[in-house]
């Protein structure tokens, strides 16, 4: 009876899907774009929750049964402002990360690094020691074992 | 009913927010900022204590802007929320004094006052709003307020390590907020309201499958914030890098806000305990995985962070029993845990200051070098582990008793798991004690005098934890009455919507929705809260 537009639903699905894909990336910039897209998708979902669009909800101007629901619109406005603020903060963080490390990739957490070090230690045990490979530090080995970003070295 | 106290209810939110603005305006005057913060938090604490006493005789409701309840936003101060409010303001005040002393000592290198004070006040306002609100969307806003403040606090100073840890924290928190917002959208689409009391009336009319989806979505969003096991990986990595007072207040309050939101929604919106078995399994996993993580740590800050995750499991255990005894014990445990965990993080901050490191390998001999510090560590550590004279013991006994009384096999497994977790907590903390406080004093230990006010505020918080044990009788009675109120949803609904339709504020009656007229009256709900 009060069905929302199907087009909006499709847009919500598309935005959230693309957003989640980008969220899984390592680069903070892409994560931010992913969060913005997902955020907009969810905001749109909130709008869809209000039901069919109607006239402006002012008594005297629109008959009550033709009014659109003003409450979700007020909530969406709040949510948009919040998303904007958070995006600004995240961008500042990405910039600071770039200032400090020269890239904006989300780095491993300490526990991951430690697990990777153990894995590197284990690998050394069954590798051929006489193969003539350059002896590398444990941290470099850990980075090689774990890092998904591809470029080994050059990071702290 | 004490309607004349309604004006007090918004104060714990308004006072810190107002003070935050004032502190920001006076950013050049550090001393004035300190005075403003202390005064604002003290006044808010006073208001909370008054509400705590008033709420024992019935929930105090404030309708903001005098708009009637389901349309307007309302704040509800009942037993649980005022208890949380009082404990959290007491803790934030102690941490504020600690950080002021640290700021004076370090010349504000760790906690730059111009940013620190306004943000800290906004954080407390957000926490207070989350405890008080009677509206789901307002709860979301409260979460955003406290999270936005926490983002700034966790990256304070913008060093490499904090940016690294902060990135994970911010992205995970934002994701949980998006989940929460999506849940709100679906709840609104399904019921046409976000007022908690009205939701309590309308949700039972929904299709059980849809209701389960809503319950799971909300649990997921709050589970990330409360750091329940599969969703807890962000916590032990991000908390330890922040300055000591910030970590302390995060550990004490932010996860508990998530636990409180779970308690509120599970009891008020989704009674009947459909997901109790799932919650029990999650509680067990949180307790065991958390504490095993703590045992493996060699850094005292990370060790304490892991115990925090582990002990969230105890609270979830109490919630998942969905009995008055379990819920009462869980609320008591939250109260105990807020104070003891905050105190422990403050002490760890002092340990780092005195010993020059947080690595257990480099620390040593502190019991001889700083005997007062040793006492300050020993008391909350034993309290957390649940050694008898302290409040942790009473909270755990309450939970175990409730678990045995429940009698289901899974509950009994949880009882065993809880005892095991307590023992492992004791093991982890004794290990930390042995390595940091016994052992020979390292040669390079520099003689650092600990600032008296930092030690003093920590001591106050530690003794606050002990006082909880002394006052455990009345307090436990209060939490049990709070649990009874939580399970009796009719009283909450009646105090918000006296006639089952609208609150007591003034707004033109524009609801012409016939389904709203046909909605069940609160009398129907009264009996439903009690499951056989």
XYZ file of C-alpha atoms in Angstrom:
688
model
C 0.000 0.000 0.000
C 2.791 2.311 0.959
C 5.514 0.789 -1.158
C 8.671 2.808 -1.738
C 10.241 3.189 -5.145
C 12.065 0.105 -6.401
C 14.742 2.270 -8.016
C 15.756 3.578 -4.589
C 16.082 0.040 -3.266
C 18.303 -0.924 -6.211
C 20.480 2.131 -5.584
C 20.790 1.186 -1.896
C 21.912 -2.325 -2.807
C 24.430 -1.056 -5.354
C 25.902 1.582 -3.030
C 26.278 -0.822 -0.114
C 27.774 -3.564 -2.308
C 30.386 -1.269 -3.847
C 31.039 0.294 -0.446
C 31.664 -3.026 1.267
C 34.008 -4.078 -1.544
C 36.055 -0.910 -1.120
C 36.031 -1.267 2.672
C 37.985 -4.487 2.315
C 40.878 -2.705 0.614
C 44.103 -1.816 2.354
C 44.444 1.756 1.245
C 42.789 4.138 3.682
C 41.597 6.407 0.862
C 39.633 3.552 -0.663
C 38.305 2.584 2.744
C 37.068 6.155 3.151
C 35.329 6.065 -0.248
C 33.840 2.724 0.764
C 32.547 4.160 4.035
C 31.058 7.164 2.262
C 29.280 4.945 -0.285
C 27.994 2.541 2.376
C 26.974 5.491 4.521
C 25.010 7.035 1.663
C 23.434 3.682 0.925
C 22.294 3.329 4.536
C 21.032 6.923 4.588
C 18.991 6.164 1.491
C 17.670 3.043 3.215
C 16.489 5.271 6.044
C 14.677 7.415 3.473
C 13.104 4.320 1.929
C 11.918 3.340 5.406
C 9.660 6.404 5.354
C 7.523 4.858 2.617
C 6.180 6.473 -0.525
C 7.070 10.063 -1.311
C 4.219 12.530 -0.964
C 3.513 16.212 -0.596
C 5.198 18.494 1.938
C 3.981 17.577 5.429
C 2.380 20.906 6.270
C -1.168 20.940 7.618
C -3.384 22.991 5.364
C -1.188 22.510 2.311
C -1.397 18.728 1.849
C -4.164 16.417 2.999
C -2.779 14.121 5.715
C -3.045 10.938 3.610
C -0.859 12.452 0.823
C 1.867 13.706 3.118
C 5.316 12.169 2.999
C 6.687 11.055 6.353
C 8.889 13.885 7.663
C 10.554 11.911 10.461
C 12.946 9.786 8.352
C 13.942 12.890 6.412
C 14.907 14.641 9.629
C 16.858 11.556 10.668
C 18.582 11.292 7.297
C 19.677 14.915 7.601
C 21.212 14.149 10.997
C 22.891 11.038 9.642
C 24.277 12.903 6.617
C 25.827 15.544 8.842
C 27.388 12.840 10.994
C 28.758 11.034 7.929
C 30.227 14.308 6.680
C 32.001 14.980 9.961
C 33.402 11.466 10.178
C 34.601 11.599 6.567
C 36.455 14.823 7.286
C 38.110 13.227 10.308
C 39.086 10.113 8.360
C 40.559 12.219 5.552
C 42.649 14.085 8.099
C 43.836 10.737 9.461
C 44.709 9.454 5.992
C 46.671 12.648 5.329
C 48.513 12.329 8.639
C 49.281 8.696 7.875
C 50.683 9.756 4.501
C 52.741 12.489 6.183
C 54.231 10.006 8.628
C 54.790 6.926 6.510
C 54.600 8.063 2.898
C 51.560 5.907 2.189
C 48.046 5.613 3.528
C 47.831 1.874 3.852
C 46.281 0.447 6.986
C 49.161 -1.261 8.740
C 49.173 -4.658 10.421
C 48.272 -4.724 14.034
C 50.951 -5.801 16.482
C 49.440 -9.204 17.098
C 49.346 -9.976 13.359
C 52.962 -8.925 13.123
C 53.893 -11.213 15.980
C 52.062 -14.184 14.482
C 53.814 -13.494 11.187
C 57.162 -13.426 12.966
C 56.459 -16.846 14.420
C 55.519 -18.097 10.969
C 58.788 -16.705 9.635
C 60.692 -18.444 12.426
C 59.030 -21.731 11.575
C 59.804 -21.359 7.907
C 63.484 -20.857 8.621
C 63.536 -24.221 10.362
C 62.808 -26.276 7.294
C 64.336 -24.109 4.592
C 67.665 -25.052 3.095
C 70.178 -22.940 4.963
C 72.953 -23.513 2.384
C 70.893 -22.251 -0.525
C 72.815 -18.997 -0.399
C 69.931 -16.648 0.154
C 70.656 -13.307 1.714
C 70.162 -13.513 5.468
C 67.311 -11.157 6.246
C 66.114 -9.774 9.499
C 63.166 -11.399 11.211
C 61.013 -8.356 10.663
C 61.654 -8.354 6.933
C 60.819 -12.023 6.788
C 57.643 -11.333 8.721
C 56.708 -8.585 6.302
C 57.291 -10.915 3.385
C 55.231 -13.696 4.885
C 52.336 -11.547 5.859
C 52.084 -8.334 3.919
C 49.316 -8.454 1.371
C 50.154 -5.145 -0.202
C 52.945 -6.582 -2.306
C 55.762 -4.085 -1.911
C 58.070 -5.455 0.747
C 60.408 -3.148 2.593
C 60.348 0.615 2.778
C 57.854 0.578 5.610
C 58.291 0.754 9.309
C 6.337 9.188 40.582
C 8.345 12.350 41.073
C 7.432 14.587 38.129
C 8.930 17.680 39.750
C 12.392 16.177 39.224
C 11.979 16.018 35.445
C 14.142 19.096 34.953
C 17.100 17.263 36.504
C 17.152 14.506 33.892
C 18.738 16.438 30.985
C 21.398 18.020 33.215
C 23.971 15.177 33.010
C 23.940 15.661 29.228
C 23.559 19.438 29.034
C 26.122 20.435 31.680
C 29.164 18.697 30.092
C 28.131 19.854 26.608
C 27.793 23.445 27.766
C 31.089 23.223 29.612
C 32.712 21.767 26.488
C 31.720 24.855 24.523
C 32.963 27.121 27.278
C 36.236 25.221 27.563
C 36.740 25.460 23.811
C 36.121 29.194 23.891
C 38.700 29.585 26.684
C 41.315 27.429 24.952
C 44.131 29.797 25.830
C 43.509 29.542 29.572
C 44.404 26.034 30.654
C 43.704 26.628 34.329
C 40.202 28.002 33.658
C 39.457 24.990 31.456
C 40.418 22.646 34.265
C 38.155 24.457 36.723
C 35.250 24.419 34.225
C 35.620 20.689 33.581
C 35.829 19.762 37.252
C 32.864 21.955 38.190
C 30.706 20.663 35.298
C 31.411 17.019 36.042
C 30.881 17.531 39.792
C 27.495 19.160 39.160
C 26.549 16.376 36.758
C 27.602 13.822 39.377
C 25.401 15.594 41.914
C 22.448 15.500 39.513
C 23.049 11.790 38.838
C 23.136 10.943 42.542
C 19.879 12.834 43.084
C 18.313 10.943 40.182
C 19.687 7.662 41.542
C 17.805 8.220 44.784
C 14.675 9.521 43.033
C 14.542 6.729 40.465
C 14.353 4.083 43.170
C 10.708 5.052 43.685
C 9.876 5.075 39.972
C 11.348 6.148 36.625
C 11.761 9.884 36.127
C 10.831 10.936 32.598
C 11.732 14.188 30.854
C 10.186 15.100 27.528
C 12.529 17.371 25.646
C 10.996 20.651 24.552
C 7.786 19.384 26.168
C 6.898 17.418 23.036
C 4.733 14.413 23.842
C 6.612 11.119 23.894
C 6.293 9.086 20.717
C 6.776 12.186 18.561
C 9.198 14.045 20.789
C 12.400 12.599 22.213
C 12.343 11.666 25.869
C 14.958 10.911 28.478
C 14.143 8.199 30.984
C 16.042 7.890 34.240
C 15.218 4.531 35.766
C 17.214 2.423 38.214
C 19.677 0.940 35.720
C 20.393 4.136 33.828
C 20.884 6.285 36.928
C 23.174 3.713 38.505
C 25.303 3.607 35.347
C 25.208 7.399 35.183
C 26.390 7.846 38.761
C 29.232 5.351 38.462
C 30.375 6.751 35.134
C 30.459 10.353 36.370
C 32.345 9.326 39.512
C 34.895 7.546 37.332
C 35.212 10.330 34.753
C 35.743 12.871 37.530
C 38.559 10.801 39.052
C 40.180 10.351 35.636
C 39.850 14.080 34.959
C 41.777 14.916 38.142
C 44.410 12.359 37.147
C 44.770 13.841 33.666
C 44.944 17.381 35.066
C 47.831 16.332 37.295
C 49.488 14.544 34.401
C 49.026 17.618 32.210
C 50.702 19.834 34.816
C 53.558 17.332 35.236
C 54.238 16.767 31.537
C 53.546 20.317 30.443
C 50.550 18.972 28.513
C 52.591 16.920 26.081
C 50.332 13.878 26.454
C 47.053 15.660 27.000
C 47.050 19.052 25.293
C 44.437 20.856 27.351
C 43.026 22.985 24.545
C 41.742 19.882 22.765
C 41.633 17.401 25.597
C 39.134 19.073 27.907
C 36.362 19.949 25.433
C 36.611 16.509 23.817
C 36.594 14.746 27.154
C 33.481 16.663 28.215
C 31.729 15.843 24.932
C 32.582 12.178 25.534
C 30.969 12.227 28.974
C 27.890 14.000 27.550
C 27.567 11.296 24.896
C 27.893 8.535 27.493
C 25.264 10.188 29.703
C 22.869 10.593 26.769
C 23.309 6.951 25.799
C 22.366 5.890 29.332
C 19.365 8.198 29.595
C 17.739 8.215 26.198
C 14.362 6.620 25.576
C 14.574 6.799 21.804
C 16.473 4.546 19.441
C 17.605 7.279 17.051
C 18.708 9.450 19.936
C 20.743 6.468 21.137
C 22.442 6.456 17.736
C 23.193 10.172 18.054
C 24.549 9.619 21.571
C 26.814 6.867 20.262
C 28.052 9.140 17.494
C 28.740 11.954 19.961
C 30.799 9.741 22.235
C 32.513 7.977 19.335
C 33.442 11.223 17.572
C 35.005 12.421 20.824
C 36.762 9.088 21.255
C 38.265 9.294 17.742
C 39.916 12.575 18.681
C 41.091 11.262 22.052
C 42.565 8.034 20.698
C 44.616 9.855 18.055
C 45.642 12.665 20.411
C 48.960 14.099 19.270
C 48.836 12.199 15.975
C 51.939 10.060 16.475
C 52.566 7.202 14.068
C 51.573 4.488 16.505
C 48.343 6.235 17.476
C 47.367 6.879 13.875
C 47.973 3.195 13.107
C 45.868 1.996 16.035
C 43.327 4.786 15.589
C 42.692 3.902 11.952
C 41.476 0.436 12.857
C 39.433 1.766 15.757
C 37.746 4.512 13.722
C 36.919 2.320 10.724
C 35.499 -0.481 12.891
C 33.448 1.968 14.953
C 32.083 3.664 11.846
C 31.082 0.304 10.444
C 29.211 -0.564 13.626
C 27.471 2.814 13.462
C 26.366 2.092 9.902
C 24.996 -1.275 11.003
C 23.121 0.434 13.814
C 21.709 3.024 11.401
C 20.585 0.302 8.996
C 18.920 -1.495 11.920
C 17.149 1.739 12.848
C 15.901 2.128 9.270
C 14.472 -1.401 9.253
C 12.933 -0.963 12.715
C 11.269 2.235 11.556
C 10.041 0.653 8.337
C 8.561 -2.241 10.296
C 6.966 -0.376 13.200
C 6.751 3.318 12.279
C 8.267 4.427 15.581
C 11.637 4.633 17.292
C 10.468 5.473 20.785
C 11.597 2.593 22.975
C 8.366 2.443 24.980
C 6.213 2.463 21.857
C 8.494 -0.122 20.251
C 7.922 -2.346 23.263
C 4.204 -2.153 22.467
C 4.467 -2.633 18.717
C 7.275 -5.163 18.272
C 5.271 -8.116 19.672
C 2.787 -7.614 16.815
C 5.469 -8.197 14.213
C 6.255 -11.423 12.424
C 8.647 -13.408 14.674
C 11.116 -13.892 11.817
C 11.336 -10.164 11.148
C 11.650 -9.517 14.867
C 14.586 -11.897 15.011
C 16.290 -10.059 12.131
C 15.901 -6.762 13.993
C 17.224 -8.307 17.190
C 20.278 -9.748 15.440
C 21.041 -6.469 13.651
C 20.925 -4.475 16.884
C 22.956 -7.105 18.730
C 25.578 -7.023 15.992
C 25.899 -3.243 16.181
C 26.106 -3.201 19.986
C 28.288 -6.317 20.024
C 31.039 -4.491 18.140
C 30.893 -1.623 20.634
C 30.831 -3.931 23.635
C 33.695 -6.045 22.158
C 31.984 -9.431 22.278
C 34.249 -12.215 21.083
C 34.197 -12.523 17.308
C 33.806 -8.744 17.146
C 36.418 -7.871 19.761
C 39.664 -8.007 17.780
C 39.864 -4.239 17.419
C 39.987 -3.535 21.145
C 43.283 -4.919 22.483
C 45.145 -3.375 19.583
C 43.737 0.135 19.724
C 43.321 0.908 23.418
C 46.895 0.542 24.719
C 48.423 3.191 22.461
C 46.345 6.102 23.779
C 47.436 8.193 26.807
C 46.764 6.471 30.159
C 43.754 8.572 31.245
C 42.131 8.164 27.829
C 42.607 4.389 27.822
C 41.273 4.236 31.368
C 38.053 6.061 30.587
C 37.578 4.141 27.319
C 38.067 0.815 29.057
C 35.758 1.783 31.877
C 32.930 3.350 29.934
C 32.784 2.809 26.186
C 32.397 -0.968 26.180
C 29.916 -0.698 29.067
C 27.755 1.653 27.022
C 27.507 -1.176 24.484
C 26.655 -3.642 27.262
C 24.036 -1.239 28.612
C 22.487 -0.900 25.132
C 22.320 -4.698 24.897
C 20.685 -4.926 28.337
C 18.161 -2.221 27.453
C 17.159 -3.586 24.046
C 17.142 -7.237 25.098
C 14.904 -6.639 28.086
C 12.636 -3.899 26.782
C 12.295 -4.678 23.089
C 12.998 -8.391 22.763
C 11.908 -10.180 25.925
C 11.463 -13.917 25.904
C 15.118 -14.721 25.308
C 15.019 -16.120 21.755
C 18.766 -15.691 21.359
C 19.784 -16.739 24.863
C 21.618 -19.842 23.717
C 23.596 -17.874 21.140
C 24.429 -15.243 23.760
C 25.587 -17.947 26.166
C 27.960 -19.438 23.608
C 29.260 -15.961 22.776
C 29.713 -15.191 26.473
C 31.739 -18.353 26.970
C 33.879 -17.658 23.893
C 34.440 -14.033 24.957
C 35.526 -15.058 28.452
C 37.903 -17.811 27.359
C 39.407 -16.261 24.218
C 39.873 -12.941 25.989
C 41.642 -14.381 28.989
C 43.835 -16.724 26.927
C 44.908 -13.638 24.976
C 45.768 -11.921 28.255
C 47.839 -14.890 29.432
C 49.900 -14.734 26.223
C 50.720 -11.027 26.546
C 54.032 -9.635 27.655
C 53.009 -6.004 27.723
C 51.069 -4.931 30.792
C 48.795 -2.512 28.925
C 47.821 -5.128 26.347
C 47.386 -7.707 29.092
C 44.887 -5.506 30.908
C 43.096 -4.765 27.606
C 42.616 -8.482 27.014
C 41.207 -8.981 30.508
C 38.721 -6.233 29.633
C 37.477 -8.259 26.638
C 37.325 -11.380 28.750
C 35.238 -9.807 31.497
C 32.675 -8.464 29.029
C 31.831 -12.170 28.771
C 30.734 -12.212 32.420
C 28.226 -9.417 31.807
C 26.912 -11.171 28.704
C 26.587 -14.341 30.782
C 24.280 -12.536 33.194
C 22.216 -11.052 30.364
C 21.880 -14.369 28.539
C 20.309 -16.074 31.568
C 17.309 -13.699 31.183
C 16.327 -14.114 34.793
C 16.080 -11.445 37.455
C 18.972 -12.967 39.383
C 21.195 -13.080 36.287
C 20.343 -9.572 35.174
C 20.811 -8.141 38.659
C 24.211 -9.813 38.948
C 25.170 -8.517 35.475
C 24.289 -4.933 36.424
C 26.254 -5.282 39.670
C 29.148 -6.674 37.646
C 29.050 -3.732 35.231
C 29.178 -1.311 38.180
C 32.093 -3.150 39.725
C 33.923 -3.540 36.427
C 33.694 0.132 35.399
C 35.503 1.233 38.553
C 38.014 -1.570 38.815
C 39.057 -1.610 35.150
C 39.468 2.169 35.054
C 41.509 2.072 38.258
C 43.701 -0.684 36.858
C 44.452 1.301 33.686
C 45.310 4.388 35.732
C 47.673 2.297 37.864
C 49.248 0.856 34.726
C 49.769 4.451 33.582
C 51.624 5.091 36.850
C 53.620 1.870 36.417
C 54.718 3.025 32.969
C 55.724 6.367 34.443
C 57.699 4.862 37.311
C 59.230 1.900 35.524
C 59.762 3.653 32.193
C 58.196 0.833 30.176
C 55.105 -1.318 29.831
C 56.979 -4.468 28.828
C 56.971 -7.006 31.616
C 60.530 -8.010 30.684
C 61.911 -4.564 31.355
C 59.926 -3.835 34.488
C 60.922 -5.250 37.852
C 61.383 -4.598 41.522
C 58.629 -1.999 41.705
C 57.360 -3.368 45.009
C 60.604 -2.244 46.607
C 61.039 0.918 44.554
C 57.422 2.128 44.835
C 55.519 0.345 47.597
C 52.442 2.625 47.355
C 52.148 1.827 43.657
C 52.369 -1.879 44.477
C 49.408 -1.598 46.854
C 47.481 0.415 44.275
C 48.062 -2.309 41.669
C 47.452 -5.219 43.993
C 43.995 -4.167 45.209
C 42.238 -3.701 41.822
C 44.095 -6.679 40.352
C 42.787 -8.974 43.071
C 39.418 -7.272 42.785
C 39.291 -8.020 39.065
C 40.352 -11.626 39.585
C 37.525 -12.057 42.089
C 39.438 -12.779 45.261
C 36.961 -12.889 48.196
C 36.802 -9.687 50.179
C 36.345 -7.551 47.067
C 33.346 -6.690 44.898
C 34.537 -8.780 41.957
C 34.027 -11.863 44.094
C 30.463 -10.881 44.935
C 29.607 -10.104 41.316
C 30.991 -13.437 40.194
C 29.253 -15.369 42.978
C 25.984 -13.683 41.989
C 26.489 -14.702 38.372
C 27.472 -18.267 39.254
C 24.484 -18.631 41.593
C 22.162 -17.348 38.883
C 23.749 -19.762 36.413
C 23.304 -22.756 38.719
C 19.738 -21.704 39.509
C 19.039 -21.589 35.776
C 20.044 -25.225 35.542
C 20.246 -25.567 31.743
C 23.308 -27.565 30.621
C 24.707 -24.592 28.715
C 24.343 -22.371 31.794
C 26.262 -24.933 33.847
C 29.012 -25.000 31.214
C 29.149 -21.221 31.535
C 29.470 -21.507 35.310
C 32.502 -23.756 34.864
C 33.863 -21.412 32.174
C 33.397 -18.453 34.509
C 35.365 -20.108 37.298
C 38.090 -21.068 34.845
C 38.243 -17.496 33.529
C 38.571 -16.146 37.073
C 41.463 -18.501 37.748
C 43.172 -17.561 34.491
C 42.649 -13.862 35.284
C 44.342 -14.463 38.602
C 47.153 -16.271 36.791
C 47.661 -13.486 34.243
C 47.641 -10.752 36.884
C 49.908 -12.680 39.258
C 52.314 -13.159 36.359
C 52.274 -9.405 35.796
C 52.745 -8.825 39.529
C 55.625 -11.256 39.693
C 57.438 -9.775 36.705
C 56.825 -6.091 37.365
C 56.769 -5.826 41.145
C 59.039 -8.605 42.326
C 62.301 -9.572 40.584
C 65.501 -7.573 41.167
C 65.305 -3.866 40.478
C 66.692 -3.162 36.976
C 69.908 -1.155 37.036
C 68.684 1.554 34.705
C 65.589 2.354 36.788
C 65.529 6.102 37.094
C 64.268 7.653 40.334
C 60.983 9.251 39.228
C 58.756 10.913 41.766
C 55.138 10.112 41.046
C 52.982 13.258 41.143
C 50.939 13.271 44.323
C 47.663 14.211 42.625
C 47.947 11.402 40.091
C 48.550 8.885 42.867
C 45.806 10.520 44.919
C 43.135 10.302 42.229
C 44.104 6.706 41.473
C 43.900 5.899 45.177
C 40.426 7.457 45.337
C 39.266 5.286 42.455
C 40.843 2.150 43.926
C 39.156 2.810 47.266
C 35.901 3.489 45.418
C 36.180 -0.093 44.165
C 36.691 -1.262 47.748
C 33.726 0.806 48.960
C 31.545 -1.021 46.427
C 32.477 -4.208 48.268
C 31.640 -2.653 51.643
C 28.303 -1.349 50.365
C 27.643 -4.499 48.362
C 24.508 -5.340 50.359
C 22.482 -2.206 49.561
C 23.998 -1.948 46.084
C 23.140 -5.533 45.245
C 19.616 -4.889 46.492
C 19.426 -1.883 44.182
C 20.676 -3.796 41.139
C 18.196 -6.591 41.844
C 15.353 -4.095 42.040
C 16.703 -2.600 38.802
C 16.590 -6.035 37.192
C 13.008 -6.559 38.374
C 12.080 -3.232 36.793
C 13.846 -4.173 33.567
C 11.923 -7.416 33.339
C 8.627 -5.726 34.171
C 8.324 -3.761 30.961
C 4.863 -2.459 31.761
C 6.172 0.003 34.316
C 8.650 1.531 31.875
C 5.997 1.852 29.182
C 3.462 3.293 31.619
C 5.858 5.912 32.917
C 6.673 7.071 29.363
C 3.216 6.705 27.816
C 0.745 6.960 30.702
C -2.299 6.201 28.539
C -0.523 3.851 26.171
C -0.648 6.402 23.370
C 1.139 9.618 24.186
C 3.444 11.107 26.748
C 2.644 13.931 29.098
C 4.096 16.744 27.008
C 2.043 19.154 24.937
C 1.711 18.709 21.215
C -1.264 18.900 18.943
C -2.878 15.520 18.455
C -2.232 14.758 14.813
C -2.181 10.976 14.908
C -5.045 9.897 12.739
C -3.517 6.514 12.130
C -6.241 4.026 13.028
C -3.674 1.284 13.667
C -2.159 3.430 16.409
C -5.547 3.616 18.079
C -5.854 -0.146 17.865
C -2.409 -0.674 19.344
C -2.379 -2.695 22.491
C -2.524 -0.880 25.772
C 0.286 -1.187 28.280
C -1.830 -3.475 30.374
C -1.271 -6.203 27.779
C 2.466 -5.960 28.095
C 2.615 -6.120 31.835
C 2.368 -9.867 31.956
C 4.564 -10.595 28.961
C 7.883 -9.674 30.502
C 7.863 -12.669 32.784
C 8.729 -15.872 31.026
C 7.838 -19.101 32.774
